[in-house]
GROMACS .gro file of C-alpha atoms in nm:
model
  338
    1MET     CA    1 -22.637  -3.192  16.750
    2ARG     CA    2 -22.340  -3.150  16.515
    3GLY     CA    3 -22.078  -3.409  16.426
    4ALA     CA    4 -21.827  -3.538  16.172
    5VAL     CA    5 -21.950  -3.754  15.885
    6LEU     CA    6 -21.719  -3.931  15.639
    7TYR     CA    7 -21.864  -3.933  15.286
    8GLY     CA    8 -21.568  -4.084  15.101
    9PRO     CA    9 -21.191  -4.055  15.059
   10ARG     CA   10 -21.071  -3.727  15.213
   11ASP     CA   11 -21.428  -3.599  15.241
   12VAL     CA   12 -21.512  -3.530  15.606
   13ARG     CA   13 -21.801  -3.292  15.669
   14PHE     CA   14 -21.922  -3.131  15.990
   15GLU     CA   15 -22.299  -3.130  15.982
   16ARG     CA   16 -22.622  -3.170  16.170
   17ARG     CA   17 -22.691  -3.519  16.301
   18ASP     CA   18 -22.975  -3.662  16.505
   19ASP     CA   19 -22.932  -3.628  16.880
   20PRO     CA   20 -22.848  -3.964  17.038
   21LYS     CA   21 -23.119  -4.129  17.242
   22ILE     CA   22 -23.138  -4.412  17.492
   23LEU     CA   23 -23.213  -4.717  17.276
   24LYS     CA   24 -23.150  -4.990  17.531
   25PRO     CA   25 -23.183  -4.984  17.911
   26THR     CA   26 -22.805  -5.037  17.940
   27ASP     CA   27 -22.719  -4.721  17.741
   28ALA     CA   28 -22.581  -4.388  17.859
   29ILE     CA   29 -22.567  -4.052  17.683
   30ILE     CA   30 -22.259  -3.838  17.742
   31ARG     CA   31 -22.186  -3.476  17.656
   32MET     CA   32 -21.843  -3.471  17.501
   33SER     CA   33 -21.566  -3.283  17.679
   34ALA     CA   34 -21.306  -3.374  17.416
   35THR     CA   35 -21.259  -3.611  17.127
   36CYS     CA   36 -20.988  -3.661  16.866
   37VAL     CA   37 -20.877  -3.812  16.536
   38CYS     CA   38 -20.724  -4.160  16.557
   39GLY     CA   39 -20.455  -4.291  16.326
   40SER     CA   40 -20.686  -4.582  16.244
   41ASP     CA   41 -20.947  -4.330  16.123
   42LEU     CA   42 -20.704  -4.246  15.843
   43TRP     CA   43 -20.748  -4.591  15.686
   44ASP     CA   44 -21.110  -4.492  15.616
   45TYR     CA   45 -21.024  -4.130  15.535
   46ARG     CA   46 -20.768  -4.233  15.273
   47GLY     CA   47 -21.008  -4.478  15.111
   48ILE     CA   48 -20.806  -4.787  15.206
   49ASN     CA   49 -21.109  -4.909  15.398
   50LYS     CA   50 -21.406  -4.857  15.169
   51VAL     CA   51 -21.685  -4.626  15.285
   52THR     CA   52 -22.004  -4.694  15.088
   53GLN     CA   53 -22.234  -4.440  15.255
   54PRO     CA   54 -22.210  -4.129  15.473
   55THR     CA   55 -22.080  -4.257  15.807
   56PRO     CA   56 -22.043  -4.080  16.143
   57ILE     CA   57 -21.684  -4.123  16.251
   58GLY     CA   58 -21.465  -4.116  16.564
   59HIS     CA   59 -21.426  -4.355  16.856
   60GLU     CA   60 -21.223  -4.179  17.129
   61TYR     CA   61 -21.420  -3.992  17.389
   62CYS     CA   62 -21.459  -3.859  17.741
   63GLY     CA   63 -21.726  -3.639  17.891
   64ILE     CA   64 -22.011  -3.582  18.133
   65VAL     CA   65 -22.294  -3.832  18.174
   66GLU     CA   66 -22.624  -3.665  18.090
   67GLU     CA   67 -22.869  -3.957  18.092
   68VAL     CA   68 -22.867  -4.330  18.165
   69GLY     CA   69 -23.100  -4.617  18.086
   70ARG     CA   70 -23.308  -4.777  18.359
   71ALA     CA   71 -23.076  -5.080  18.388
   72VAL     CA   72 -22.763  -4.868  18.448
   73THR     CA   73 -22.672  -4.875  18.817
   74LYS     CA   74 -22.301  -4.788  18.847
   75ILE     CA   75 -22.274  -4.485  18.619
   76LYS     CA   76 -22.460  -4.172  18.728
   77PRO     CA   77 -22.557  -3.847  18.556
   78GLY     CA   78 -22.304  -3.573  18.628
   79GLN     CA   79 -22.001  -3.802  18.642
   80PHE     CA   80 -21.698  -3.745  18.421
   81VAL     CA   81 -21.635  -4.072  18.238
   82ILE     CA   82 -21.396  -4.234  17.991
   83GLY     CA   83 -21.482  -4.539  17.786
   84SER     CA   84 -21.325  -4.776  17.539
   85PHE     CA   85 -21.388  -4.782  17.164
   86PHE     CA   86 -21.556  -5.122  17.215
   87ALA     CA   87 -21.849  -5.137  17.455
   88SER     CA   88 -21.827  -5.440  17.683
   89ASP     CA   89 -22.045  -5.590  17.952
   90ASN     CA   90 -21.757  -5.657  18.197
   91THR     CA   91 -21.917  -5.988  18.295
   92CYS     CA   92 -21.869  -6.240  18.011
   93SER     CA   93 -21.584  -6.492  18.016
   94ASN     CA   94 -21.371  -6.291  17.773
   95CYS     CA   95 -21.410  -5.975  17.982
   96GLN     CA   96 -21.325  -6.168  18.297
   97ALA     CA   97 -21.008  -6.288  18.124
   98GLY     CA   98 -20.919  -5.925  18.050
   99TYR     CA   99 -21.009  -5.918  17.680
  100TYR     CA  100 -21.286  -5.661  17.685
  101SER     CA  101 -21.248  -5.580  17.315
  102SER     CA  102 -21.353  -5.943  17.249
  103CYS     CA  103 -21.655  -5.920  17.480
  104GLN     CA  104 -21.920  -6.169  17.374
  105HIS     CA  105 -22.168  -5.879  17.358
  106ARG     CA  106 -21.932  -5.610  17.233
  107GLU     CA  107 -22.047  -5.315  17.026
  108PHE     CA  108 -21.821  -5.073  16.843
  109VAL     CA  109 -21.860  -4.720  16.975
  110GLY     CA  110 -21.856  -4.497  16.667
  111GLY     CA  111 -21.959  -4.144  16.580
  112ALA     CA  112 -21.769  -3.990  16.872
  113GLN     CA  113 -21.648  -3.680  16.684
  114ALA     CA  114 -21.966  -3.503  16.787
  115ASP     CA  115 -22.128  -3.298  17.063
  116TRP     CA  116 -22.300  -3.601  17.221
  117LEU     CA  117 -22.254  -3.977  17.219
  118ARG     CA  118 -22.460  -4.284  17.305
  119VAL     CA  119 -22.250  -4.545  17.483
  120PRO     CA  120 -22.392  -4.901  17.499
  121LEU     CA  121 -22.334  -5.130  17.799
  122ALA     CA  122 -22.255  -4.824  18.007
  123ASP     CA  123 -22.189  -4.999  18.339
  124GLY     CA  124 -21.927  -5.225  18.183
  125THR     CA  125 -21.775  -4.976  17.941
  126LEU     CA  126 -21.747  -4.645  18.125
  127VAL     CA  127 -21.514  -4.562  18.413
  128ALA     CA  128 -21.582  -4.252  18.621
  129THR     CA  129 -21.310  -4.034  18.767
  130ARG     CA  130 -21.331  -3.960  19.138
  131GLU     CA  131 -21.421  -3.596  19.065
  132ALA     CA  132 -21.441  -3.360  18.772
  133PRO     CA  133 -21.092  -3.321  18.624
  134SER     CA  134 -20.917  -2.993  18.558
  135ALA     CA  135 -20.902  -2.869  18.200
  136GLU     CA  136 -20.531  -2.955  18.195
  137LEU     CA  137 -20.601  -3.323  18.267
  138ILE     CA  138 -20.868  -3.375  18.001
  139PRO     CA  139 -20.632  -3.432  17.702
  140SER     CA  140 -20.442  -3.700  17.892
  141LEU     CA  141 -20.762  -3.863  18.015
  142LEU     CA  142 -20.896  -3.865  17.660
  143THR     CA  143 -20.595  -4.068  17.541
  144LEU     CA  144 -20.699  -4.349  17.776
  145SER     CA  145 -21.006  -4.415  17.562
  146ASP     CA  146 -20.785  -4.571  17.295
  147VAL     CA  147 -20.439  -4.446  17.202
  148MET     CA  148 -20.273  -4.467  17.544
  149GLY     CA  149 -20.455  -4.790  17.623
  150THR     CA  150 -20.336  -4.929  17.289
  151GLY     CA  151 -19.976  -4.825  17.351
  152TRP     CA  152 -19.997  -4.983  17.697
  153PHE     CA  153 -20.140  -5.305  17.554
  154ALA     CA  154 -19.856  -5.317  17.299
  155ALA     CA  155 -19.603  -5.304  17.582
  156ASP     CA  156 -19.801  -5.546  17.799
  157ALA     CA  157 -19.844  -5.794  17.512
  158ALA     CA  158 -19.470  -5.766  17.445
  159ASN     CA  159 -19.409  -5.866  17.808
  160VAL     CA  160 -19.196  -5.559  17.882
  161LYS     CA  161 -19.006  -5.611  18.207
  162PRO     CA  162 -18.773  -5.391  18.412
  163GLY     CA  163 -18.435  -5.366  18.245
  164ASN     CA  164 -18.554  -5.493  17.904
  165THR     CA  165 -18.436  -5.360  17.572
  166VAL     CA  166 -18.748  -5.253  17.382
  167ALA     CA  167 -18.785  -5.149  17.018
  168VAL     CA  168 -19.089  -4.955  16.898
  169VAL     CA  169 -19.184  -4.978  16.530
  170GLY     CA  170 -19.396  -4.676  16.438
  171ASP     CA  171 -19.372  -4.312  16.544
  172GLY     CA  172 -19.741  -4.224  16.533
  173ALA     CA  173 -19.933  -4.150  16.850
  174VAL     CA  174 -19.964  -4.518  16.944
  175GLY     CA  175 -19.594  -4.583  16.895
  176LEU     CA  176 -19.500  -4.276  17.097
  177LEU     CA  177 -19.728  -4.380  17.380
  178GLY     CA  178 -19.585  -4.730  17.350
  179VAL     CA  179 -19.251  -4.567  17.433
  180LEU     CA  180 -19.411  -4.397  17.735
  181SER     CA  181 -19.567  -4.728  17.843
  182ALA     CA  182 -19.241  -4.920  17.814
  183ARG     CA  183 -19.064  -4.655  18.020
  184GLN     CA  184 -19.335  -4.672  18.288
  185MET     CA  185 -19.294  -5.052  18.297
  186GLY     CA  186 -18.924  -5.012  18.368
  187ALA     CA  187 -18.756  -5.082  18.034
  188GLY     CA  188 -18.384  -5.015  18.055
  189ARG     CA  189 -18.336  -4.923  17.690
  190ILE     CA  190 -18.600  -4.805  17.443
  191ILE     CA  191 -18.522  -4.782  17.072
  192ALA     CA  192 -18.772  -4.567  16.884
  193MET     CA  193 -18.785  -4.602  16.507
  194SER     CA  194 -18.860  -4.262  16.354
  195ARG     CA  195 -18.758  -4.037  16.067
  196HIS     CA  196 -18.937  -3.724  16.186
  197GLU     CA  197 -18.760  -3.474  16.409
  198SER     CA  198 -19.069  -3.362  16.604
  199ARG     CA  199 -19.166  -3.722  16.676
  200GLN     CA  200 -18.811  -3.813  16.771
  201LYS     CA  201 -18.812  -3.525  17.019
  202LEU     CA  202 -19.135  -3.643  17.182
  203ALA     CA  203 -19.010  -4.003  17.185
  204ARG     CA  204 -18.703  -3.885  17.377
  205GLU     CA  205 -18.925  -3.693  17.618
  206PHE     CA  206 -19.136  -4.005  17.674
  207GLY     CA  207 -18.829  -4.217  17.749
  208ALA     CA  208 -18.658  -4.331  17.428
  209THR     CA  209 -18.287  -4.382  17.471
  210ASP     CA  210 -18.202  -4.446  17.104
  211ILE     CA  211 -18.346  -4.336  16.770
  212VAL     CA  212 -18.326  -4.551  16.456
  213THR     CA  213 -18.412  -4.374  16.132
  214GLN     CA  214 -18.376  -4.672  15.900
  215ARG     CA  215 -18.665  -4.894  15.791
  216GLY     CA  216 -18.704  -5.246  15.659
  217ASP     CA  217 -18.393  -5.461  15.644
  218GLU     CA  218 -18.172  -5.160  15.720
  219GLY     CA  219 -18.375  -5.089  16.031
  220VAL     CA  220 -18.344  -5.450  16.144
  221ALA     CA  221 -17.968  -5.440  16.085
  222ARG     CA  222 -17.937  -5.123  16.293
  223ILE     CA  223 -18.129  -5.273  16.584
  224LYS     CA  224 -17.914  -5.584  16.568
  225GLU     CA  225 -17.607  -5.359  16.570
  226LEU     CA  226 -17.731  -5.172  16.877
  227THR     CA  227 -17.802  -5.501  17.057
  228LYS     CA  228 -17.474  -5.674  16.971
  229GLY     CA  229 -17.638  -5.896  16.712
  230ILE     CA  230 -17.905  -6.034  16.946
  231GLY     CA  231 -18.216  -5.824  16.889
  232ALA     CA  232 -18.457  -5.659  17.131
  233ASP     CA  233 -18.620  -5.841  17.423
  234ALA     CA  234 -18.955  -5.683  17.335
  235VAL     CA  235 -19.080  -5.517  17.018
  236LEU     CA  236 -19.395  -5.306  16.983
  237GLU     CA  237 -19.546  -5.312  16.632
  238CYS     CA  238 -19.764  -5.001  16.602
  239VAL     CA  239 -19.825  -4.958  16.228
  240GLY     CA  240 -19.999  -5.257  16.067
  241THR     CA  241 -19.817  -5.295  15.734
  242GLN     CA  242 -19.626  -5.592  15.594
  243GLU     CA  243 -19.298  -5.403  15.627
  244SER     CA  244 -19.359  -5.300  15.988
  245MET     CA  245 -19.461  -5.651  16.094
  246MET     CA  246 -19.158  -5.815  15.935
  247GLN     CA  247 -18.934  -5.547  16.080
  248ALA     CA  248 -19.076  -5.626  16.424
  249ILE     CA  249 -19.034  -6.002  16.391
  250ARG     CA  250 -18.680  -5.977  16.256
  251SER     CA  251 -18.575  -5.727  16.524
  252THR     CA  252 -18.676  -5.954  16.813
  253ARG     CA  253 -18.428  -6.184  16.984
  254ALA     CA  254 -18.493  -6.557  17.000
  255GLY     CA  255 -18.738  -6.609  17.284
  256GLY     CA  256 -18.843  -6.243  17.275
  257TYR     CA  257 -19.192  -6.096  17.258
  258ILE     CA  258 -19.380  -5.888  17.003
  259GLY     CA  259 -19.690  -5.689  17.090
  260TYR     CA  260 -19.871  -5.592  16.771
  261VAL     CA  261 -20.147  -5.334  16.778
  262GLY     CA  262 -20.130  -5.175  16.433
  263VAL     CA  263 -20.451  -5.266  16.251
  264PRO     CA  264 -20.320  -5.509  15.984
  265HIS     CA  265 -20.356  -5.413  15.619
  266GLY     CA  266 -20.208  -5.659  15.371
  267VAL     CA  267 -20.006  -5.845  15.635
  268ALA     CA  268 -19.922  -6.209  15.559
  269LEU     CA  269 -19.681  -6.418  15.766
  270ASP     CA  270 -19.447  -6.686  15.637
  271GLY     CA  271 -19.506  -6.984  15.860
  272GLN     CA  272 -19.156  -7.124  15.819
  273GLU     CA  273 -18.984  -6.793  15.898
  274LEU     CA  274 -19.206  -6.745  16.202
  275PHE     CA  275 -19.137  -7.103  16.314
  276PHE     CA  276 -18.760  -7.054  16.315
  277ALA     CA  277 -18.774  -6.701  16.456
  278HIS     CA  278 -18.864  -6.844  16.799
  279VAL     CA  279 -19.064  -6.535  16.903
  280HIS     CA  280 -19.383  -6.482  17.096
  281LEU     CA  281 -19.645  -6.292  16.896
  282HIS     CA  282 -19.947  -6.142  17.069
  283GLY     CA  283 -20.177  -5.852  16.991
  284GLY     CA  284 -20.509  -5.741  16.852
  285PRO     CA  285 -20.761  -5.468  16.936
  286ALA     CA  286 -20.646  -5.326  17.267
  287PRO     CA  287 -20.862  -5.420  17.566
  288ALA     CA  288 -20.844  -5.056  17.676
  289ARG     CA  289 -21.114  -5.105  17.942
  290ARG     CA  290 -20.877  -5.341  18.129
  291TYR     CA  291 -20.626  -5.064  18.187
  292LEU     CA  292 -20.856  -4.767  18.248
  293PRO     CA  293 -20.854  -4.763  18.630
  294HIS     CA  294 -20.473  -4.795  18.651
  295LEU     CA  295 -20.405  -4.541  18.377
  296ILE     CA  296 -20.650  -4.292  18.527
  297ASP     CA  297 -20.452  -4.315  18.853
  298LEU     CA  298 -20.123  -4.259  18.668
  299VAL     CA  299 -20.262  -3.952  18.491
  300TRP     CA  300 -20.428  -3.814  18.803
  301SER     CA  301 -20.105  -3.845  19.002
  302GLY     CA  302 -19.900  -3.681  18.728
  303LYS     CA  303 -19.682  -3.988  18.672
  304ILE     CA  304 -19.764  -3.984  18.301
  305ILE     CA  305 -19.879  -3.702  18.072
  306PRO     CA  306 -19.988  -3.881  17.754
  307GLY     CA  307 -20.182  -3.574  17.642
  308LYS     CA  308 -19.853  -3.434  17.511
  309VAL     CA  309 -19.913  -3.648  17.203
  310PHE     CA  310 -20.171  -3.391  17.090
  311ASP     CA  311 -19.977  -3.133  16.891
  312LEU     CA  312 -20.282  -2.976  16.725
  313THR     CA  313 -20.598  -2.859  16.900
  314LEU     CA  314 -20.898  -2.744  16.699
  315PRO     CA  315 -21.265  -2.669  16.760
  316LEU     CA  316 -21.477  -2.968  16.662
  317GLU     CA  317 -21.623  -2.775  16.370
  318ASP     CA  318 -21.275  -2.774  16.211
  319VAL     CA  319 -21.253  -3.154  16.215
  320ALA     CA  320 -21.178  -3.170  15.841
  321GLU     CA  321 -20.859  -2.970  15.894
  322GLY     CA  322 -20.767  -3.208  16.177
  323TYR     CA  323 -20.785  -3.498  15.935
  324ARG     CA  324 -20.587  -3.314  15.668
  325ALA     CA  325 -20.312  -3.226  15.914
  326MET     CA  326 -20.269  -3.586  16.024
  327ASP     CA  327 -20.298  -3.722  15.670
  328GLU     CA  328 -20.021  -3.484  15.558
  329ARG     CA  329 -19.817  -3.561  15.872
  330ARG     CA  330 -19.831  -3.198  15.981
  331ALA     CA  331 -19.972  -3.324  16.311
  332ILE     CA  332 -19.912  -3.633  16.522
  333LYS     CA  333 -20.262  -3.630  16.668
  334THR     CA  334 -20.549  -3.380  16.660
  335LEU     CA  335 -20.752  -3.293  16.970
  336LEU     CA  336 -21.104  -3.171  16.900
  337ARG     CA  337 -21.296  -2.947  17.142
  338PRO     CA  338 -21.676  -2.948  17.108
   0.00000   0.00000   0.00000
């Protein structure tokens, strides 16, 4: 098969790779219908996360089951499936508590920017749709593998309730889908923080009521101004930098909630400031598997169309251009078609 391999900073190549095989009886092999580039892939692409050897890349996927191991009983060949970026058994105590990305037997599902993919722990990880989806639904279903599930977790962790004022820090795909999630959960006011016109437009379409272009202390001051000096009830931190985390904490009202899903890079918290902020802080790798059944229903019924976050579609063989476009902020998120 063919797939994307990251060799080093800004060096993605599309080349021949070994076909995946069933390695464990709990595995499944899927033929990819669509995959994409994730914002978190850019940490590796830019060299912020060190890559020491050629590494297959990509972790968002959906497709048709081609083969299953002998211990797989729920997932069948021919089904259209979506799975999380962490494989999970769906039976351990952490999974039962809803934290599938902390499964006691979890495995990272990598190398998904390819024609085929081996998915471990298939019965616990994959969720089948009731029938084969239309081509129009596939981009939205693909988002459920990570980016929509992560945006939903950000809103869920921030305890978004009907009528809440919500602020979203970050205008990448996760932040934009955090806006969509907050709107679906009934937020009364959604403040999207963005400096980019195309992203502001999509944020408005997804449900943002206000746009704040300032960052850092100026951004905090603007949110306080919009909320009569109080701060937001819920804040979604969708970037992972020191500035974005502090902006989130300082924009939250006393007693409010922060859902943080940006993968932290260089983030350090001042214990005394956090102590007196009186905020709830919850986040981590999104347990996307928890939300898959509900989000599939929302997509299937047309209540949400998260696939709109893809503003560039390329054949899989042009994956390097997909990375360049996102790195240069010419694209919000790149969809790749095998």
